[in-house]
Amino acid sequence: MGGERSPERVLIVLHRPIPEPVQADIRHKFSDAEVTFYKSQQGVPVPPDHLSQHPILRESDIHITTSSGIHGPPIAEWTVMNWLVSSRKYVQTYEAQKAHDWQDKTGNIGEMHDQVGKKVGILGYGSIGRQIGRVSQALGMTVHAYTASPRPTPESRHDNGYIVPGTGDPDGSIPASWHHGTDRESIREFLAIGLDHLVISLPLTPQTTHLLSAEEIAILSDNCHHHASKPYVTNISRGKVIDQKALIDALRSGTLGGAALDVTDPEPLPKDDPLWDAPNVQISPHLSSHGKEYFPRSLDILKVNLGRLAKGEALINDYKRDKGY
Amino acid sequence: MGGERSPERVLIVLHRPIPEPVQADIRHKFSDAEVTFYKSQQGVPVPPDHLSQHPILRESDIHITTSSGIHGPPIAEWTVMNWLVSSRKYVQTYEAQKAHDWQDKTGNIGEMHDQVGKKVGILGYGSIGRQIGRVSQALGMTVHAYTASPRPTPESRHDNGYIVPGTGDPDGSIPASWHHGTDRESIREFLAIGLDHLVISLPLTPQTTHLLSAEEIAILSDNCHHHASKPYVTNISRGKVIDQKALIDALRSGTLGGAALDVTDPEPLPKDDPLWDAPNVQISPHLSSHGKEYFPRSLDILKVNLGRLAKGEALINDYKRDKGY
């Protein structure tokens, strides 16, 4: 940074206290800047879409950048963990250990199966979908990507956002096939390509609400020809993207082999909701992105961008006011 | 195969009944051959090392081929599943689901962590270690390989055995570093390179018995500098490679962050063994290689080799009588 410039001012706003070691780390990362921490008011309910109505967003041209890209590794790990817990019958092993019971193993040979050769369809091939694709490919699976807009050229398949080093699919070379569309017919064509796994990683919009209903589940199931199991659905998006009643029916009837759900409709899921006990479902309370790495990675984006600002370069993860993301 | 040749004769010997669909699949795979199924006598205890004393092995030069290479995918999946179950606190989620309890998630942010940037050391970089390496790299980890003999050249790093298509590390390009040796000092040097994960995938020999004792565990722990956790040990080899008493002590004291054990000393592990309840240990009853794919993959090796025999080519996975494997 040039000598004439006033120091950068960094304002960190969070809805809960920031632990002292994290504060120290932040001051160290931005040692040339004035760093201020501000805890927003606790106990005051935050209205929906409060950020999208904020004057800074609506009435200024101050750069806003997102944390997009930091969630790939934890959510991909959460996803693959759930697949393996299901296919390798981990819960049986866990319960046997609790009982100090060295189970006779012969019964398990035919029940367990692995992921090699399976087809995973990823609805929404963004930073999260790409890391899921990367690990899937390493497991021996083939990856099929679905995006809203067409990606016909190598350039259009690049990931131009923040990428956690050593992860993801920066140049979009992993998928065996690319599909696209925003209408229901395009989605149905995608569900018919013979998927063993469907991963839902789409934003919730009026178009994606109940995107996966009974008819779509039937298309997915009827076209899965794997010998070992019926299709497995993973939802890391929002609960309302799936018609939850139809999902429960499909799990009960065996139309689907299982589901991993980090999101439900509603949240929290009420104690008496039938989803809790549906067969072969694994539910977690919207925590798949969590972990010790959450804040350090968010700050890495800020750090990268302060460097780019100082050099007059374009920012990464710049919020586009016209698109709303 | 030439017209003058007599048909291949395929004899399948197994200690238990072979299900009819598997028999049909085998006859289909070897439709040009005479296929005979033979179930060896049940209820008769098999003496240790019965195969290595068998006259076919000792007194003939009939080709014997091994199933080496088929275990990579299931054991790698078992390994990575256990890492993620531990680091992502899966058991908390599972128990909460059983109780229909949508846990407050804020408490988990700081407990969970991911694998990006972690160093895994793989003691025994064979077909299993290579598939673990492949998935580890996809997760964003760095892989460090240890072999008995030096592998200084690209050729020496190739995997020349059977490889499940789409898996493994055929040309040995994944490791960030290669290490070797058969003496304890070489192993200790390897344990000191700053590993977050140690995977034991070595055969049990007099040299590898209690290879990981209290002193080796201390070296491993003292050199791990990761902020999130102490080293995690995965044993997919044989129980006696680890001094189990020292392992329990290390888990109790926090010298180790956790362990995934598919093998114990002895097996079955007695109901009152203190290992069952050691902190952060995940035990399974020697089942990591199991799955529906076990027999089809074994037969793929036979099929590949029948093709090679017909063409006069060298067999893969040929048992070397002089080396004993």
XYZ file of C-alpha atoms in Angstrom:
650
model
C 0.000 0.000 0.000
C 1.317 3.488 -0.896
C 2.530 5.819 1.826
C -0.082 8.494 1.148
C -3.035 6.184 1.687
C -4.878 6.272 4.978
C -4.892 2.867 6.675
C -7.601 0.382 5.735
C -10.414 0.249 8.230
C -11.776 -3.213 8.931
C -15.086 -3.513 10.758
C -16.045 -7.014 11.938
C -19.716 -7.346 12.840
C -20.998 -10.565 14.366
C -24.139 -11.507 16.253
C -22.203 -13.190 19.033
C -18.978 -12.589 20.951
C -15.783 -13.181 18.997
C -13.347 -15.280 21.058
C -10.102 -13.530 22.013
C -7.825 -15.907 20.017
C -9.889 -15.236 16.899
C -9.683 -11.469 17.551
C -5.907 -11.749 17.947
C -5.657 -13.726 14.730
C -7.678 -11.091 12.884
C -5.529 -8.215 14.194
C -2.450 -10.170 13.129
C -3.845 -10.840 9.641
C -4.655 -7.133 9.173
C -1.740 -5.621 11.027
C -1.669 -2.556 8.738
C -5.354 -1.795 9.259
C -7.534 -0.326 11.980
C -9.628 -3.257 13.179
C -12.877 -2.727 15.085
C -15.080 -5.480 16.480
C -18.788 -4.891 16.865
C -21.257 -7.335 18.324
C -24.732 -6.756 16.939
C -27.616 -6.662 19.380
C -28.405 -10.025 20.896
C -31.883 -11.277 21.632
C -33.393 -9.132 18.892
C -34.939 -11.322 16.224
C -33.430 -10.750 12.817
C -36.103 -10.139 10.174
C -35.945 -12.335 7.071
C -33.885 -10.814 4.297
C -32.671 -8.089 6.657
C -29.402 -7.840 4.747
C -31.006 -7.440 1.363
C -32.962 -4.422 2.711
C -29.970 -2.787 4.383
C -29.185 0.827 3.284
C -25.543 -0.128 2.596
C -26.826 -2.606 0.068
C -29.665 -0.542 -1.349
C -28.303 2.994 -1.314
C -24.513 2.802 -1.540
C -21.955 1.309 -3.871
C -19.695 0.034 -1.086
C -18.284 -3.338 -2.083
C -19.943 -6.244 -0.300
C -18.291 -9.637 -0.660
C -19.714 -13.017 0.228
C -18.257 -16.055 1.959
C -19.065 -18.191 -1.063
C -16.462 -20.891 -1.562
C -15.549 -21.530 2.066
C -18.238 -24.170 2.540
C -16.999 -26.715 0.018
C -14.762 -28.843 2.239
C -16.988 -29.196 5.332
C -20.184 -29.793 3.376
C -18.480 -32.258 1.024
C -17.102 -34.104 4.050
C -20.536 -34.132 5.662
C -22.038 -35.486 2.409
C -19.509 -38.255 1.831
C -19.557 -39.202 5.516
C -23.310 -39.743 5.308
C -23.049 -41.832 2.138
C -20.433 -44.082 3.737
C -22.215 -44.322 7.094
C -25.215 -45.577 5.123
C -23.510 -47.914 2.629
C -21.052 -49.362 5.150
C -23.657 -49.820 7.917
C -21.675 -47.743 10.410
C -24.505 -47.544 12.916
C -24.506 -51.350 13.337
C -20.795 -51.186 14.122
C -21.253 -48.287 16.528
C -24.073 -49.965 18.437
C -22.088 -53.228 18.611
C -19.123 -51.366 20.075
C -21.345 -49.722 22.703
C -22.479 -53.241 23.680
C -18.872 -54.591 23.676
C -20.075 -57.042 21.057
C -17.672 -58.383 18.413
C -20.386 -59.114 15.859
C -20.171 -62.132 13.620
C -19.046 -60.506 10.450
C -20.319 -62.923 7.813
C -23.776 -61.402 7.862
C -22.427 -58.041 6.792
C -20.575 -59.043 3.618
C -23.631 -58.944 1.445
C -25.164 -55.841 3.008
C -22.319 -53.406 2.623
C -21.381 -51.977 -0.735
C -19.051 -49.337 -2.034
C -19.258 -46.278 -4.234
C -17.022 -47.362 -7.128
C -18.745 -46.980 -10.489
C -21.757 -45.170 -9.080
C -23.178 -42.100 -10.797
C -23.715 -38.952 -8.759
C -25.815 -36.100 -10.132
C -25.110 -32.731 -8.563
C -27.949 -30.228 -8.879
C -26.093 -26.922 -8.579
C -22.427 -27.321 -9.473
C -21.036 -24.410 -7.444
C -18.152 -24.456 -4.991
C -19.839 -27.026 -2.745
C -20.925 -29.271 -5.601
C -17.416 -29.137 -7.041
C -15.768 -30.389 -3.870
C -18.356 -33.164 -3.631
C -17.516 -33.955 -7.255
C -13.807 -34.021 -6.484
C -14.150 -36.520 -3.640
C -16.696 -38.582 -5.594
C -14.271 -38.947 -8.470
C -11.553 -40.079 -6.064
C -13.953 -42.731 -4.736
C -14.265 -44.074 -8.300
C -17.647 -42.515 -9.100
C -18.697 -40.602 -12.197
C -19.948 -37.047 -11.713
C -22.785 -35.379 -13.627
C -23.217 -31.637 -13.202
C -26.397 -29.590 -13.446
C -26.380 -25.790 -13.633
C -29.039 -23.157 -14.311
C -27.294 -21.670 -17.343
C -25.536 -23.645 -20.093
C -21.800 -24.243 -19.744
C -20.779 -25.252 -23.254
C -17.201 -23.904 -23.277
C -14.178 -24.648 -21.079
C -14.198 -20.981 -19.950
C -17.826 -21.164 -18.881
C -16.994 -24.150 -16.660
C -14.347 -22.349 -14.576
C -14.946 -21.552 -10.917
C -14.196 -17.829 -10.628
C -14.908 -17.462 -6.914
C -12.822 -18.142 -3.827
C -11.523 -21.712 -3.731
C -10.056 -23.311 -0.614
C -6.527 -24.257 -1.749
C -6.143 -27.913 -2.741
C -9.888 -28.512 -3.116
C -12.712 -28.156 -5.628
C -12.798 -28.394 -9.405
C -11.335 -25.029 -10.506
C -11.538 -25.689 -14.241
C -14.677 -27.832 -14.241
C -12.903 -30.865 -15.662
C -14.391 -33.480 -13.336
C -17.953 -33.972 -14.655
C -18.526 -36.705 -17.221
C -21.515 -34.702 -18.462
C -23.021 -31.227 -18.029
C -26.755 -30.486 -18.019
C -28.687 -27.262 -17.537
C -32.042 -25.545 -17.392
C -34.390 -23.764 -15.029
C -37.611 -25.508 -16.053
C -39.009 -28.663 -14.522
C -38.698 -30.621 -17.762
C -34.912 -30.118 -17.852
C -34.614 -31.292 -14.254
C -36.657 -34.396 -15.049
C -34.409 -35.225 -17.989
C -31.448 -34.991 -15.641
C -33.110 -37.256 -13.061
C -33.561 -39.885 -15.786
C -29.875 -40.376 -16.669
C -29.456 -43.293 -14.238
C -28.229 -41.681 -11.036
C -27.290 -43.636 -7.902
C -26.877 -40.413 -5.931
C -28.672 -37.099 -6.255
C -27.168 -34.137 -4.403
C -29.327 -31.020 -4.091
C -27.206 -27.911 -3.796
C -29.516 -25.259 -5.263
C -30.769 -21.998 -3.788
C -34.400 -21.976 -2.648
C -36.478 -19.896 -5.058
C -40.113 -20.044 -6.158
C -38.887 -22.237 -9.058
C -37.017 -24.699 -6.818
C -39.721 -25.036 -4.135
C -40.828 -28.696 -4.054
C -38.583 -29.310 -7.029
C -38.293 -32.920 -5.891
C -41.860 -34.150 -5.548
C -43.379 -37.615 -5.934
C -43.142 -37.617 -9.703
C -39.491 -36.560 -9.776
C -38.616 -39.162 -7.121
C -40.283 -41.826 -9.263
C -38.269 -40.764 -12.332
C -35.066 -40.912 -10.299
C -35.897 -44.339 -8.885
C -37.147 -45.924 -12.113
C -33.950 -45.015 -13.934
C -31.454 -46.249 -11.314
C -30.164 -49.644 -12.371
C -27.441 -50.238 -9.807
C -27.499 -53.754 -8.418
C -26.742 -52.759 -4.856
C -29.271 -50.119 -3.983
C -31.972 -47.643 -4.989
C -31.047 -43.956 -5.343
C -29.790 -42.000 -2.374
C -30.795 -38.330 -1.988
C -28.614 -35.747 -0.238
C -30.061 -32.329 0.592
C -27.635 -29.586 1.640
C -29.786 -26.762 0.275
C -33.078 -25.903 1.978
C -35.772 -28.218 3.259
C -38.522 -26.824 1.053
C -36.710 -27.874 -2.152
C -38.068 -31.360 -1.378
C -41.718 -32.263 -0.900
C -41.024 -33.842 2.478
C -44.229 -35.884 2.582
C -43.311 -37.449 -0.782
C -39.802 -38.128 0.503
C -41.090 -39.962 3.586
C -43.382 -42.060 1.375
C -40.485 -42.940 -0.940
C -38.257 -43.974 1.951
C -41.019 -46.103 3.476
C -41.812 -47.821 0.180
C -38.175 -48.397 -0.755
C -38.487 -46.204 -3.850
C -35.439 -44.423 -2.464
C -32.570 -46.278 -0.794
C -31.898 -43.539 1.722
C -31.434 -39.839 2.317
C -29.013 -37.527 4.084
C -30.692 -34.290 5.126
C -28.919 -31.346 6.686
C -32.054 -29.274 6.158
C -35.726 -29.976 6.821
C -39.112 -28.332 6.495
C -39.576 -26.739 8.975
C -36.492 -26.120 11.098
C -36.197 -27.042 13.883
C -37.938 -30.276 12.922
C -40.746 -30.852 15.488
C -40.259 -33.754 17.893
C -43.280 -35.615 16.517
C -42.425 -35.226 12.829
C -42.549 -38.607 11.034
C -39.341 -37.758 9.146
C -37.217 -38.533 12.229
C -38.047 -42.236 12.018
C -38.347 -42.738 8.268
C -36.240 -45.713 7.100
C -32.627 -45.063 6.094
C -32.724 -41.332 6.740
C -29.863 -39.440 8.385
C -30.799 -35.999 9.696
C -28.530 -33.304 11.069
C -29.541 -29.870 12.386
C -28.256 -27.601 9.579
C -24.636 -27.898 10.658
C -22.864 -29.296 7.610
C -20.891 -26.093 6.973
C -19.687 -25.752 10.548
C -16.204 -26.221 11.918
C -13.151 -24.529 13.334
C -12.196 -23.418 9.832
C -15.315 -21.246 9.305
C -14.012 -17.866 10.491
C -10.367 -18.211 9.394
C -11.555 -18.969 5.844
C -14.009 -16.054 5.804
C -11.160 -13.778 6.816
C -8.918 -15.232 4.121
C -11.375 -13.886 1.552
C -11.252 -10.446 3.171
C -7.470 -10.590 3.203
C -7.245 -11.613 -0.453
C -9.582 -8.737 -1.348
C -7.724 -6.110 0.668
C -4.640 -7.109 -1.317
C -6.581 -6.805 -4.557
C -8.024 -3.407 -3.548
C -4.531 -2.105 -2.804
C -3.381 -3.199 -6.268
C -6.521 -1.909 -7.977
C -7.583 -5.408 -9.056
C -11.133 -6.746 -9.311
C -12.448 -8.306 -6.109
C -13.408 -11.958 -5.780
C -16.819 -12.906 -4.372
C -18.148 -9.397 -5.131
C -21.880 -9.181 -4.343
C -23.818 -8.268 -7.492
C -26.617 -5.929 -6.516
C -28.499 -6.509 -9.782
C -28.539 -10.300 -9.365
C -29.013 -10.411 -5.616
C -26.068 -12.769 -4.924
C -8.624 -68.816 -27.696
C -7.497 -71.084 -30.588
C -9.727 -73.882 -31.826
C -7.254 -76.665 -30.938
C -7.055 -75.719 -27.291
C -9.100 -77.690 -24.814
C -11.498 -75.440 -22.885
C -10.236 -73.730 -19.756
C -11.290 -75.461 -16.585
C -12.254 -73.137 -13.753
C -12.560 -74.593 -10.262
C -14.117 -72.335 -7.641
C -13.475 -73.476 -4.076
C -15.128 -71.684 -1.187
C -15.725 -72.544 2.442
C -19.401 -71.630 2.223
C -22.246 -71.970 -0.268
C -22.034 -69.740 -3.313
C -25.390 -68.016 -3.952
C -27.090 -68.966 -7.231
C -26.906 -65.428 -8.744
C -23.150 -65.372 -8.111
C -22.828 -68.844 -9.696
C -24.805 -67.661 -12.732
C -22.616 -64.578 -13.007
C -19.483 -66.722 -12.880
C -20.740 -69.099 -15.582
C -21.597 -66.071 -17.708
C -18.166 -64.503 -17.182
C -16.433 -67.747 -18.188
C -18.853 -68.957 -20.833
C -16.066 -70.651 -22.811
C -14.811 -72.608 -19.807
C -15.887 -75.637 -17.796
C -16.852 -74.187 -14.419
C -17.036 -76.373 -11.316
C -18.066 -75.194 -7.852
C -16.724 -76.939 -4.792
C -17.626 -76.134 -1.229
C -14.838 -77.084 1.124
C -15.735 -78.972 4.272
C -17.605 -76.886 6.779
C -17.192 -77.089 10.507
C -13.596 -78.269 10.218
C -11.280 -75.708 11.766
C -8.749 -74.382 9.291
C -5.209 -74.572 10.664
C -3.188 -71.348 10.555
C -1.172 -70.998 7.387
C -2.937 -73.979 5.861
C -2.544 -72.511 2.395
C 1.179 -71.916 2.683
C 1.624 -75.640 3.522
C -0.592 -76.904 0.718
C 1.014 -79.364 -1.748
C -0.115 -77.257 -4.727
C 1.927 -74.415 -3.317
C 4.882 -76.449 -2.070
C 5.249 -79.148 -4.705
C 3.832 -77.830 -7.984
C 4.409 -74.874 -10.264
C 0.710 -74.266 -10.930
C 0.070 -70.530 -11.041
C -1.579 -69.218 -7.910
C -2.864 -65.663 -8.021
C -3.956 -63.505 -5.145
C -6.901 -61.154 -4.649
C -4.515 -58.307 -3.906
C -5.890 -55.017 -5.198
C -9.580 -55.674 -4.691
C -9.583 -54.315 -1.141
C -8.604 -50.736 -1.900
C -12.045 -49.170 -2.329
C -13.890 -50.723 0.630
C -11.025 -50.295 3.083
C -10.365 -46.723 1.930
C -14.063 -45.962 2.367
C -14.034 -47.535 5.814
C -10.969 -45.444 6.732
C -12.272 -42.101 5.493
C -15.705 -42.789 6.978
C -14.108 -43.262 10.391
C -12.039 -40.075 10.094
C -15.122 -38.051 9.219
C -17.355 -39.690 11.817
C -14.756 -38.621 14.362
C -13.931 -35.103 13.114
C -17.539 -34.186 12.289
C -18.971 -35.639 15.538
C -21.393 -37.915 13.704
C -22.343 -39.885 16.792
C -23.752 -36.733 18.453
C -25.927 -36.179 15.410
C -27.022 -39.805 15.313
C -27.956 -39.892 18.994
C -29.836 -36.586 18.648
C -31.822 -37.992 15.732
C -32.736 -41.096 17.760
C -34.076 -38.736 20.454
C -35.927 -36.570 17.867
C -33.829 -33.701 19.146
C -32.913 -30.794 16.849
C -29.773 -29.863 18.764
C -28.728 -26.265 19.146
C -26.000 -26.067 16.590
C -23.881 -23.214 17.846
C -22.067 -25.466 20.284
C -20.767 -27.630 17.462
C -19.056 -24.975 15.332
C -15.886 -25.024 17.324
C -15.764 -28.781 17.872
C -15.938 -29.980 14.297
C -13.034 -29.611 11.935
C -12.150 -30.726 8.478
C -9.318 -32.573 6.786
C -8.026 -29.838 4.446
C -4.297 -29.287 4.826
C -3.773 -32.272 7.097
C -0.851 -34.644 6.592
C -1.523 -38.359 6.368
C 1.307 -40.860 6.638
C 0.580 -44.237 5.108
C 2.729 -47.067 6.462
C 2.588 -49.566 3.586
C 1.732 -47.842 0.322
C 0.174 -50.809 -1.484
C -3.157 -50.999 -3.262
C -5.107 -50.127 -0.109
C -2.805 -47.308 0.927
C -2.958 -45.882 -2.582
C -6.744 -45.622 -2.597
C -6.627 -44.011 0.846
C -4.055 -41.611 -0.608
C -6.283 -40.857 -3.580
C -9.289 -39.931 -1.432
C -7.108 -38.030 1.045
C -5.714 -35.872 -1.738
C -9.241 -35.121 -2.945
C -10.122 -34.019 0.593
C -7.270 -31.486 0.402
C -4.738 -33.441 2.462
C -1.092 -34.148 1.700
C -0.022 -37.776 1.474
C 3.270 -39.237 2.697
C 4.115 -42.783 1.676
C 6.206 -45.348 3.533
C 7.387 -48.583 1.928
C 9.790 -51.325 2.970
C 12.096 -50.906 -0.033
C 13.220 -47.597 -1.542
C 11.195 -46.197 -4.448
C 13.540 -43.604 -5.932
C 12.451 -43.777 -9.580
C 9.085 -43.184 -11.270
C 9.093 -46.836 -12.418
C 9.639 -48.124 -8.891
C 6.547 -46.198 -7.753
C 4.133 -47.873 -10.165
C 1.431 -50.232 -8.925
C 1.880 -53.375 -11.020
C -0.947 -55.407 -9.488
C -4.665 -55.490 -10.142
C -6.266 -52.057 -9.771
C -10.016 -51.538 -9.493
C -10.766 -49.288 -12.492
C -11.040 -45.599 -11.625
C -9.329 -45.941 -8.240
C -5.883 -46.004 -6.660
C -2.636 -44.296 -7.560
C -1.383 -46.373 -10.531
C 1.766 -44.339 -11.150
C 2.483 -43.339 -7.561
C 2.160 -39.628 -8.281
C 0.046 -38.703 -5.256
C 2.533 -38.705 -2.349
C 4.247 -35.447 -1.470
C 7.123 -37.517 -0.055
C 8.321 -41.139 -0.041
C 10.060 -42.822 2.885
C 11.343 -46.341 3.396
C 13.073 -48.825 5.652
C 12.499 -51.980 7.646
C 14.243 -50.928 10.842
C 12.638 -49.188 13.773
C 14.778 -46.071 13.372
C 13.412 -45.433 9.861
C 9.855 -45.782 11.115
C 10.545 -43.325 13.922
C 11.933 -40.785 11.468
C 8.723 -41.128 9.473
C 6.559 -40.654 12.582
C 8.401 -37.385 13.260
C 7.502 -35.575 10.006
C 4.421 -33.924 11.542
C 1.574 -36.287 10.738
C -2.065 -35.588 11.620
C -3.069 -39.088 10.516
C -1.140 -42.343 10.637
C -2.550 -45.266 8.654
C -1.084 -48.701 9.358
C -1.369 -50.947 6.326
C 1.581 -53.295 6.832
C 1.707 -57.079 7.007
C 2.235 -58.558 10.480
C 5.758 -59.965 10.732
C 8.181 -60.376 13.638
C 9.593 -56.943 12.636
C 6.204 -55.212 12.655
C 4.919 -56.754 15.904
C 4.307 -53.907 18.375
C 5.792 -51.550 15.824
C 3.697 -48.781 17.370
C 4.550 -48.813 21.074
C 4.549 -46.065 23.690
C 7.737 -44.460 22.395
C 6.565 -44.356 18.774
C 3.191 -42.916 19.842
C 5.013 -40.191 21.761
C 7.120 -39.322 18.692
C 3.988 -39.131 16.559
C 2.174 -36.937 19.084
C 5.067 -34.595 19.882
C 5.551 -33.755 16.208
C 1.923 -33.056 15.315
C 1.370 -29.325 15.277
C -2.152 -29.100 13.888
C -4.291 -26.617 15.764
C -7.438 -28.724 15.700
C -6.412 -32.080 17.085
C -3.756 -34.566 18.138
C -2.811 -37.381 15.742
C -5.375 -39.958 14.710
C -4.291 -43.581 14.196
C -6.011 -45.950 11.765
C -5.185 -49.672 11.868
C -6.362 -51.814 8.954
C -3.515 -54.310 9.277
C -3.371 -56.654 12.278
C -4.002 -55.913 15.925
C -0.555 -56.982 17.090
C 1.175 -54.262 15.023
C 0.121 -51.917 17.851
C 0.975 -52.318 21.520
C -2.670 -52.135 22.526
C -1.973 -51.268 26.163
C 0.120 -48.280 25.053
C -2.637 -47.236 22.639
C -5.269 -47.254 25.396
C -2.980 -45.161 27.614
C -2.419 -42.659 24.780
C -6.140 -42.316 24.098
C -6.881 -41.830 27.784
C -4.174 -39.217 28.243
C -5.029 -37.334 25.047
C -1.613 -38.072 23.537
C -3.607 -39.354 20.576
C -6.751 -37.636 19.323
C -8.451 -40.855 18.345
C -8.157 -44.199 16.622
C -10.065 -46.264 14.080
C -9.392 -49.969 14.521
C -10.677 -52.676 12.234
C -8.338 -55.135 13.966
C -7.592 -55.803 17.605
C -5.439 -58.027 19.782
C -6.963 -60.551 20.265
C -9.923 -61.117 17.943
C -12.700 -61.358 18.890
C -12.020 -58.625 21.424
C -13.230 -59.928 24.838
C -16.323 -58.256 26.271
C -14.378 -56.895 29.257
C -11.438 -55.495 27.296
C -10.752 -51.853 28.270
C -10.221 -50.937 24.590
C -13.994 -50.934 23.948
C -14.473 -47.850 26.105
C -11.236 -45.972 25.500
C -11.909 -42.331 24.538
C -12.356 -41.502 20.851
C -11.862 -45.044 19.613
C -13.962 -46.576 16.836
C -13.762 -50.371 16.633
C -15.170 -52.659 13.955
C -14.967 -56.468 13.822
C -12.452 -56.925 10.978
C -14.983 -56.127 8.258
C -13.440 -53.185 6.414
C -12.844 -55.185 3.228
C -16.354 -56.595 3.072
C -19.111 -55.788 0.637
C -21.164 -56.990 -2.290
C -18.224 -56.269 -4.602
C -15.873 -58.786 -2.950
C -16.543 -61.857 -5.134
C -17.198 -60.086 -8.444
C -13.834 -58.305 -8.122
C -11.981 -61.519 -7.238
C -13.428 -63.063 -10.356
C -12.411 -60.068 -12.454
C -8.792 -60.894 -11.612
C -9.339 -64.502 -12.717
C -10.963 -63.280 -15.918
C -8.137 -60.852 -16.688
C -5.622 -63.649 -16.121
C -7.448 -66.212 -18.277
C -7.257 -63.638 -21.072
C -3.543 -63.144 -20.414
C -2.922 -66.928 -20.320
C -4.674 -67.331 -23.678
C -2.426 -64.659 -25.169
C 0.713 -65.999 -23.490
C 1.153 -62.847 -21.398
C 2.472 -62.607 -17.852
C -0.185 -62.931 -15.158
C -1.053 -60.173 -12.717
C -1.127 -60.894 -8.982
C 1.025 -64.004 -9.496
C 1.942 -65.558 -6.149
C 5.741 -65.581 -5.726
C 6.676 -68.823 -3.994
C 10.129 -67.495 -3.041
C 8.761 -64.392 -1.337
C 5.665 -65.933 0.193
C 3.218 -63.332 -1.208
